Short mmCIF file of C-alpha atoms and ligand atoms in Angstrom, two decimals:
data_model
loop_
_atom_site.label_atom_id
_atom_site.label_comp_id
_atom_site.label_asym_id
_atom_site.label_seq_id
_atom_site.Cartn_x
_atom_site.Cartn_y
_atom_site.Cartn_z
CA ASP A 1 69.08 108.39 78.48
CA LYS A 2 70.27 105.11 77.66
CA GLY A 3 71.09 106.22 74.57
CA THR A 4 72.10 103.22 71.82
CA TYR A 5 72.70 100.69 74.68
CA PRO A 6 69.80 98.65 74.64
CA PHE A 7 70.12 97.99 78.93
CA TYR A 8 71.09 100.88 81.26
CA MET A 9 72.96 98.25 83.17
CA LEU A 10 75.20 98.23 80.53
CA LYS A 11 75.51 101.65 80.13
CA GLU A 12 76.48 101.98 84.09
CA ILE A 13 78.88 99.12 83.46
CA ASP A 14 80.70 100.92 81.22
CA GLU A 15 80.42 103.99 82.74
CA GLN A 16 82.70 102.62 85.72
CA PRO A 17 86.38 104.15 84.14
CA ASN A 18 84.67 107.49 84.17
CA VAL A 19 83.57 107.19 87.73
CA MET A 20 86.92 106.44 89.52
CA ARG A 21 88.86 109.26 87.22
CA LYS A 22 85.85 111.50 88.53
CA LEU A 23 85.90 110.62 92.37
CA SER A 24 89.75 110.52 91.58
CA GLN A 25 89.17 114.51 90.42
CA VAL A 26 86.91 115.29 93.26
CA TYR A 27 88.53 113.73 96.24
CA LEU A 28 92.58 113.84 95.33
CA ASN A 29 94.98 117.07 94.60
CA ASP A 30 96.99 116.57 91.84
CA ASP A 31 99.97 115.44 93.96
CA GLY A 32 97.43 112.90 95.13
CA THR A 33 96.27 113.95 98.69
CA PRO A 34 92.73 113.38 99.59
CA VAL A 35 90.45 116.39 99.86
CA ILE A 36 88.32 115.03 102.92
CA ASN A 37 86.27 117.40 104.87
CA ALA A 38 88.98 118.02 107.84
CA ASP A 39 85.81 118.04 110.96
CA LEU A 40 84.53 114.41 109.30
CA LEU A 41 88.38 112.88 109.45
CA ASP A 42 88.87 114.45 112.95
CA ALA A 43 85.53 112.93 113.76
CA ILE A 44 86.35 109.51 112.41
CA LYS A 45 90.26 109.97 114.10
CA SER A 46 88.76 110.30 117.14
CA ALA A 47 86.76 107.09 117.12
CA ASP A 48 87.76 103.65 118.40
CA ARG A 49 86.18 101.38 115.64
CA LEU A 50 84.37 101.93 112.42
CA TYR A 51 80.73 100.39 112.29
CA ILE A 52 79.36 100.16 108.59
CA VAL A 53 75.84 99.67 108.31
CA ALA A 54 74.17 98.47 104.95
CA ALA A 55 72.02 96.27 102.92
CA GLY A 56 72.55 94.34 99.13
CA THR A 57 75.06 95.17 97.37
CA SER A 58 76.06 98.31 99.25
CA TYR A 59 76.86 95.83 102.22
CA HIS A 60 79.41 93.70 99.83
CA ALA A 61 81.03 97.55 99.35
CA GLY A 62 81.36 97.24 103.52
CA LEU A 63 83.28 94.24 103.45
CA VAL A 64 85.76 95.74 100.61
CA GLY A 65 85.62 98.89 102.51
CA ALA A 66 86.60 97.47 105.89
CA LYS A 67 89.33 95.55 104.82
CA LEU A 68 90.73 98.93 103.23
CA PHE A 69 90.31 100.77 106.71
CA GLU A 70 91.89 98.75 108.92
CA SER A 71 94.62 97.87 106.21
CA LEU A 72 95.52 101.54 105.00
CA ALA A 73 94.04 103.23 108.83
CA GLY A 74 94.61 100.80 111.15
CA VAL A 75 91.07 100.85 112.97
CA PRO A 76 89.26 98.00 113.88
CA THR A 77 85.94 97.70 111.08
CA GLU A 78 83.08 95.89 111.56
CA VAL A 79 80.33 95.56 108.82
CA HIS A 80 76.91 94.79 109.75
CA VAL A 81 73.32 94.03 107.50
CA SER A 82 70.94 97.17 108.25
CA SER A 83 68.19 94.39 109.29
CA GLU A 84 69.62 92.68 111.43
CA PHE A 85 71.51 95.50 113.26
CA ALA A 86 67.99 97.73 113.71
CA TYR A 87 67.24 94.85 115.69
CA ASN A 88 70.01 93.09 117.18
CA GLN A 89 72.38 95.91 118.01
CA PRO A 90 75.67 94.06 119.34
CA LEU A 91 78.32 95.44 121.88
CA LEU A 92 79.57 98.31 120.67
CA SER A 93 82.89 99.83 121.46
CA LYS A 94 83.47 102.69 123.67
CA LYS A 95 83.78 105.23 120.74
CA PRO A 96 81.76 104.39 117.97
CA PHE A 97 81.43 105.81 114.06
CA PHE A 98 79.20 104.82 111.95
CA ILE A 99 79.46 104.75 108.31
CA PHE A 100 75.87 104.00 106.14
CA LEU A 101 76.41 102.45 102.15
CA THR A 102 73.65 103.22 100.64
CA GLN A 103 73.61 104.55 96.82
CA SER A 104 69.63 105.44 97.23
CA GLY A 105 70.12 107.09 100.57
CA GLU A 106 66.58 105.84 101.20
CA THR A 107 66.53 102.11 102.31
CA ALA A 108 64.04 101.87 105.25
CA ASP A 109 66.78 98.92 106.96
CA SER A 110 69.24 101.95 107.14
CA ARG A 111 67.96 104.36 107.81
CA GLU A 112 66.43 102.35 111.06
CA VAL A 113 69.50 101.85 111.86
CA LEU A 114 70.48 105.48 111.59
CA LEU A 115 67.79 106.38 113.58
CA ASN A 116 68.91 104.56 116.74
CA VAL A 117 72.19 105.60 116.33
CA ASN A 118 70.96 109.65 116.20
CA GLU A 119 69.37 108.72 119.44
CA GLN A 120 72.29 107.21 120.73
CA LYS A 121 74.34 110.48 119.97
CA PHE A 122 77.42 108.56 117.68
CA PRO A 123 78.50 110.40 114.99
CA SER A 124 77.62 109.10 111.60
CA LEU A 125 78.36 109.32 107.79
CA THR A 126 76.82 108.87 104.80
CA ILE A 127 78.23 107.75 101.82
CA THR A 128 75.34 107.89 98.74
CA ASN A 129 74.40 108.66 95.15
CA VAL A 130 71.84 111.16 95.89
CA PRO A 131 72.50 114.72 97.45
CA ASN A 132 69.69 115.74 100.36
CA SER A 133 68.46 111.88 99.93
CA THR A 134 66.99 110.86 103.22
CA LEU A 135 70.20 108.96 104.66
CA SER A 136 72.35 112.26 103.53
CA ARG A 137 69.98 114.61 105.67
CA GLU A 138 70.09 112.58 108.77
CA ALA A 139 73.68 111.75 109.45
CA THR A 140 76.00 114.05 110.82
CA TYR A 141 78.55 114.20 107.56
CA THR A 142 77.71 112.80 103.89
CA LEU A 143 80.17 112.17 100.98
CA LEU A 144 78.32 111.90 97.39
CA LEU A 145 79.51 108.83 95.16
CA HIS A 146 79.13 111.26 92.14
CA ALA A 147 78.17 108.18 90.01
CA GLY A 148 75.70 109.95 88.16
CA PRO A 149 72.14 108.39 88.36
CA GLU A 150 71.28 104.73 88.38
CA ILE A 151 68.31 103.48 86.69
CA ALA A 152 69.18 99.55 86.37
CA VAL A 153 67.94 97.74 89.80
CA ALA A 154 70.98 95.76 89.87
CA SER A 155 73.80 97.91 91.29
CA THR A 156 76.96 98.06 89.18
CA LYS A 157 79.02 101.76 89.25
CA ALA A 158 77.69 102.44 92.49
CA TYR A 159 79.50 99.28 93.99
CA THR A 160 82.82 100.27 92.22
CA ALA A 161 82.10 104.10 93.47
CA GLN A 162 81.60 103.13 96.97
CA ILE A 163 84.99 101.04 97.17
CA ALA A 164 86.58 103.50 95.61
CA LEU A 165 85.77 105.94 97.76
CA GLN A 166 86.18 103.95 101.07
CA ALA A 167 89.79 103.70 99.39
CA ILE A 168 90.37 107.33 99.21
CA LEU A 169 88.90 107.76 103.07
CA ALA A 170 90.86 105.01 104.04
CA LYS A 171 93.75 106.94 102.99
CA ALA A 172 93.27 110.41 104.18
CA LEU A 173 92.47 108.94 107.56
CA GLY A 174 95.29 106.96 107.38
CA GLU A 175 97.78 109.88 106.11
CA ALA A 176 96.25 111.95 109.15
CA ASP A 177 97.21 109.27 111.58
CA ASP A 178 100.76 108.99 110.39
CA GLN A 179 100.31 105.59 109.28
CA ALA A 180 103.06 104.46 106.98
CA ALA A 181 100.77 102.02 105.00
CA ALA A 182 98.69 104.59 104.09
CA LYS A 183 101.18 107.45 102.97
CA ASP A 184 103.17 104.63 100.90
CA PHE A 185 99.51 104.23 98.89
CA ASP A 186 99.25 106.21 96.18
CA VAL A 187 95.64 105.89 95.72
CA LYS A 188 95.44 108.57 92.68
CA GLN A 189 97.71 106.46 90.51
CA GLN A 190 95.78 103.07 91.56
CA LEU A 191 92.31 104.71 90.57
CA ALA A 192 94.33 105.62 87.14
CA LEU A 193 94.73 101.53 86.93
CA VAL A 194 91.97 100.93 87.86
CA ALA A 195 90.08 102.73 85.63
CA ASN A 196 92.58 101.64 82.56
CA GLY A 197 91.30 98.48 83.59
CA MET A 198 87.56 98.63 83.94
CA GLN A 199 88.17 99.83 80.05
CA ALA A 200 89.81 97.17 79.05
CA LEU A 201 87.51 94.69 80.49
CA VAL A 202 84.57 96.51 79.17
CA ASP A 203 86.05 96.56 76.07
CA GLU A 204 86.25 92.21 75.79
CA LYS A 205 81.96 92.15 75.72
CA ALA A 206 82.12 89.03 73.24
CA THR A 207 84.19 87.16 75.45
CA PHE A 208 81.85 87.70 78.54
CA ASP A 209 78.90 87.17 76.17
CA LYS A 210 80.18 83.97 74.90
CA LEU A 211 80.96 82.50 78.04
CA ALA A 212 77.91 83.33 79.37
CA LYS A 213 75.95 81.33 76.64
CA SER A 214 78.61 78.39 77.26
CA ALA A 215 78.68 78.11 81.57
CA LEU A 216 75.92 79.92 82.61
CA LEU A 217 72.69 79.95 80.35
CA HIS A 218 71.15 76.60 81.11
CA THR A 219 72.37 75.99 84.60
CA PRO A 220 70.01 75.95 87.29
CA ASN A 221 72.86 77.45 89.75
CA ALA A 222 76.43 78.42 90.39
CA PHE A 223 79.26 79.16 92.37
CA TYR A 224 81.16 81.84 93.03
CA ILE A 225 84.29 81.25 95.25
CA GLY A 226 87.37 83.06 96.63
CA ARG A 227 89.20 84.08 100.07
CA GLY A 228 89.29 87.07 101.93
CA LEU A 229 88.59 90.06 99.48
CA ASP A 230 87.85 87.18 96.57
CA TYR A 231 85.07 86.54 98.89
CA ALA A 232 83.71 89.71 99.24
CA VAL A 233 83.25 90.12 95.37
CA SER A 234 81.99 86.60 95.58
CA LEU A 235 79.41 87.70 97.52
CA GLU A 236 78.49 90.60 95.39
CA THR A 237 79.10 88.53 91.45
CA ALA A 238 76.41 85.72 92.99
CA LEU A 239 74.04 88.45 93.96
CA LYS A 240 74.68 89.95 90.15
CA LEU A 241 73.44 86.56 88.52
CA LYS A 242 70.84 85.78 91.02
CA GLU A 243 69.03 88.97 90.99
CA ILE A 244 68.96 89.67 86.85
CA SER A 245 69.10 85.88 85.38
CA TYR A 246 67.34 83.68 88.09
CA VAL A 247 70.49 81.65 88.23
CA GLN A 248 70.40 80.10 92.21
CA ALA A 249 74.11 81.54 92.65
CA GLU A 250 75.84 81.10 96.16
CA GLY A 251 79.25 83.03 96.84
CA PHE A 252 81.33 80.88 98.89
CA ALA A 253 84.56 81.28 100.90
CA SER A 254 86.57 78.63 99.16
CA GLY A 255 87.69 76.97 102.41
CA GLU A 256 84.50 76.11 103.80
CA LEU A 257 82.89 74.12 100.31
CA LYS A 258 84.64 71.03 101.96
CA HIS A 259 82.56 71.55 105.34
CA GLY A 260 79.35 70.77 103.53
CA THR A 261 78.42 72.66 99.91
CA ILE A 262 80.63 70.52 98.09
CA ALA A 263 77.93 68.01 98.11
CA LEU A 264 75.66 70.05 95.60
CA ILE A 265 78.66 69.83 93.22
CA GLU A 266 77.16 67.21 89.96
CA LYS A 267 78.37 67.00 86.60
CA ASP A 268 79.19 71.15 85.17
CA THR A 269 78.08 72.87 87.56
CA PRO A 270 79.50 76.30 87.12
CA VAL A 271 82.40 77.32 89.92
CA ILE A 272 83.94 80.27 89.31
CA GLY A 273 86.76 81.10 90.98
CA ILE A 274 88.09 84.73 91.78
CA ILE A 275 91.86 84.42 92.67
CA THR A 276 93.39 88.01 93.03
CA GLN A 277 95.36 87.53 96.39
CA GLN A 278 98.92 85.97 96.17
CA LYS A 279 98.74 84.88 100.30
CA THR A 280 95.22 82.59 99.25
CA ALA A 281 96.15 81.81 95.50
CA GLY A 282 97.41 78.31 95.52
CA LEU A 283 94.90 77.63 98.45
CA THR A 284 91.74 79.03 96.17
CA ARG A 285 93.34 76.61 92.99
CA SER A 286 93.34 73.38 95.08
CA ASN A 287 89.42 74.04 95.97
CA LEU A 288 89.14 74.25 92.29
CA GLN A 289 90.82 71.24 91.55
CA GLU A 290 88.81 69.35 94.31
CA VAL A 291 85.20 70.41 92.31
CA ALA A 292 86.65 69.71 89.13
CA ALA A 293 87.54 66.21 90.68
CA ARG A 294 83.66 65.80 90.86
CA GLY A 295 82.61 66.68 87.56
CA ALA A 296 82.34 71.04 88.18
CA LYS A 297 82.76 72.94 85.20
CA THR A 298 85.56 75.45 86.35
CA ILE A 299 85.94 79.14 85.35
CA THR A 300 89.06 81.33 87.08
CA ILE A 301 89.05 85.33 86.97
CA VAL A 302 92.65 85.83 88.00
CA THR A 303 95.16 89.17 88.23
CA ASP A 304 97.70 89.13 85.66
CA ALA A 305 100.65 88.59 88.43
CA LEU A 306 98.83 85.34 89.34
CA ALA A 307 97.90 84.11 86.30
CA LYS A 308 98.62 80.46 85.17
CA PRO A 309 98.39 79.92 80.86
CA ASP A 310 94.57 78.22 81.77
CA ASP A 311 92.94 80.81 82.94
CA THR A 312 89.62 81.77 81.37
CA ILE A 313 89.63 85.40 82.19
CA VAL A 314 92.66 87.37 83.17
CA LEU A 315 92.88 91.03 84.80
CA PRO A 316 95.39 93.49 84.87
CA THR A 317 97.40 93.70 87.58
CA VAL A 318 97.00 96.69 90.22
CA ASP A 319 97.37 97.05 94.50
CA GLU A 320 96.12 93.76 95.88
CA ARG A 321 93.86 95.91 98.16
CA MET A 322 92.07 97.19 94.99
CA THR A 323 91.41 94.39 93.05
CA ALA A 324 88.14 94.25 94.10
CA LEU A 325 86.91 97.17 91.48
CA LEU A 326 88.30 94.94 88.76
CA SER A 327 87.42 91.31 89.99
CA VAL A 328 83.39 91.69 90.05
CA VAL A 329 83.32 93.41 86.20
CA PRO A 330 83.45 90.01 84.94
CA GLY A 331 80.33 89.10 87.03
CA GLN A 332 78.60 92.30 86.46
CA LEU A 333 79.02 91.33 82.49
CA LEU A 334 78.58 87.57 82.98
CA ALA A 335 75.23 88.33 85.00
CA TYR A 336 74.14 90.67 82.20
CA TYR A 337 75.00 88.53 79.38
CA THR A 338 73.15 85.72 80.92
CA SER A 339 69.94 87.50 81.60
CA LEU A 340 70.15 89.27 78.13
CA ASN A 341 70.37 85.85 76.11
CA LYS A 342 67.22 84.32 78.20
CA GLY A 343 65.27 86.95 77.25
CA LEU A 344 64.82 88.73 80.42
CA ASP A 345 63.90 92.16 80.75
CA VAL A 346 67.76 92.77 82.75
CA ASP A 347 67.05 96.45 84.04
CA LYS A 348 63.60 95.39 85.67
CA PRO A 349 64.40 92.00 87.67
CA ARG A 350 61.38 90.27 88.72
CA ASN A 351 60.08 91.20 92.79
CA LEU A 352 62.76 93.87 92.67
CA ALA A 353 62.32 97.85 93.09
CA LYS A 354 65.10 99.87 92.71
CA SER A 355 64.75 101.35 96.45
CA VAL A 356 63.73 99.46 99.18
CA THR A 357 61.93 101.93 101.33
CA VAL A 358 60.10 99.65 103.64
CA GLU A 359 61.26 97.82 105.76
C1 F6R B 401 71.73 94.88 94.22
C2 F6R B 401 71.31 96.19 94.77
C3 F6R B 401 70.48 96.32 96.32
C4 F6R B 401 70.77 97.43 97.12
C5 F6R B 401 70.16 97.16 98.29
C6 F6R B 401 70.89 98.75 99.00
O1 F6R B 401 71.93 94.93 93.03
O2 F6R B 401 71.00 96.64 93.93
O3 F6R B 401 71.08 94.83 96.89
O4 F6R B 401 72.55 97.02 96.60
O5 F6R B 401 69.23 97.63 98.47
O6 F6R B 401 70.55 99.73 97.87
P1 F6R B 401 70.89 100.89 98.71
O7 F6R B 401 72.82 101.00 98.23
O8 F6R B 401 70.51 102.06 97.60
O9 F6R B 401 70.78 101.46 100.25
#
């Protein structure tokens, strides 16, 4: 039931602070130590490499997750698109462990990989929102997202839930392995900060409505750019914009623009820069100046700690490894209001289905 909301998507965007709190309750003790099945932890610990396999938005959540597993647990992690991996399996490490990210638990492309993985007798974990879903039943282990049903075709709360749960799992793994980075990382406190930060963003709906109207409503195309984690989020926010507002959008590694794509920049082309990583903030700002000099309409989404007076949207500061959970929200809301202001059916974009059960 969407209650007083015009569309499920907005309701689901609004639910994200509570999803963060729920994951914290389910998977963390009061003292912040993770509660994760010991067999699962042992199985992952004995692997020499993680392979995250997923499609669409879940793939984008995996890109963020990989950085968490590498930085908190010190385990090399690859992320793959299911439909590619299924028929072009790369050379694997000696002891691979597979993580399937899938909101629905029914995505045929991901299932095809799981069937291959099972045939090769490799252990696997499905992270899903749907108990008893096909990928949950067929993997060795399951962790549930507890995000509540996601009805809108465009995924929002499942993306942030997948990232939060991967952060918890990475913390658990790193701690089990006595890694300092994991021991020093207070995931419980971070998720509380994230929940509050998300709330502050979703309370600013009028700002995003206005920005969508001025920057995105009449444009044929748009770019999201960033580096590292901000690049991963730019892929997701571009996908959101494409699928529900039909604006041709690309997420781009900001350093790559000048190697070709900058030719597409015209007067008033929207270029949205995501800046949450201290190390690369200055570089992405230079890239924004390059496109502004060619007429682009630049918009910035920046964490408080890195903000300058002219920035468009300022995000509350959280640990740099967790910023994706906040920087994605403006992109979700901008996509929503662009679609809404175009009079489109936000929850049911053309040509798309909620769960994609054919390859
Ligand atoms: C985009 C979207 C899709 C799904 C993809 C995978 O908003 O919803 O890209 O993320 O079809 O679906 P799941 O996660 O159910 O495997």
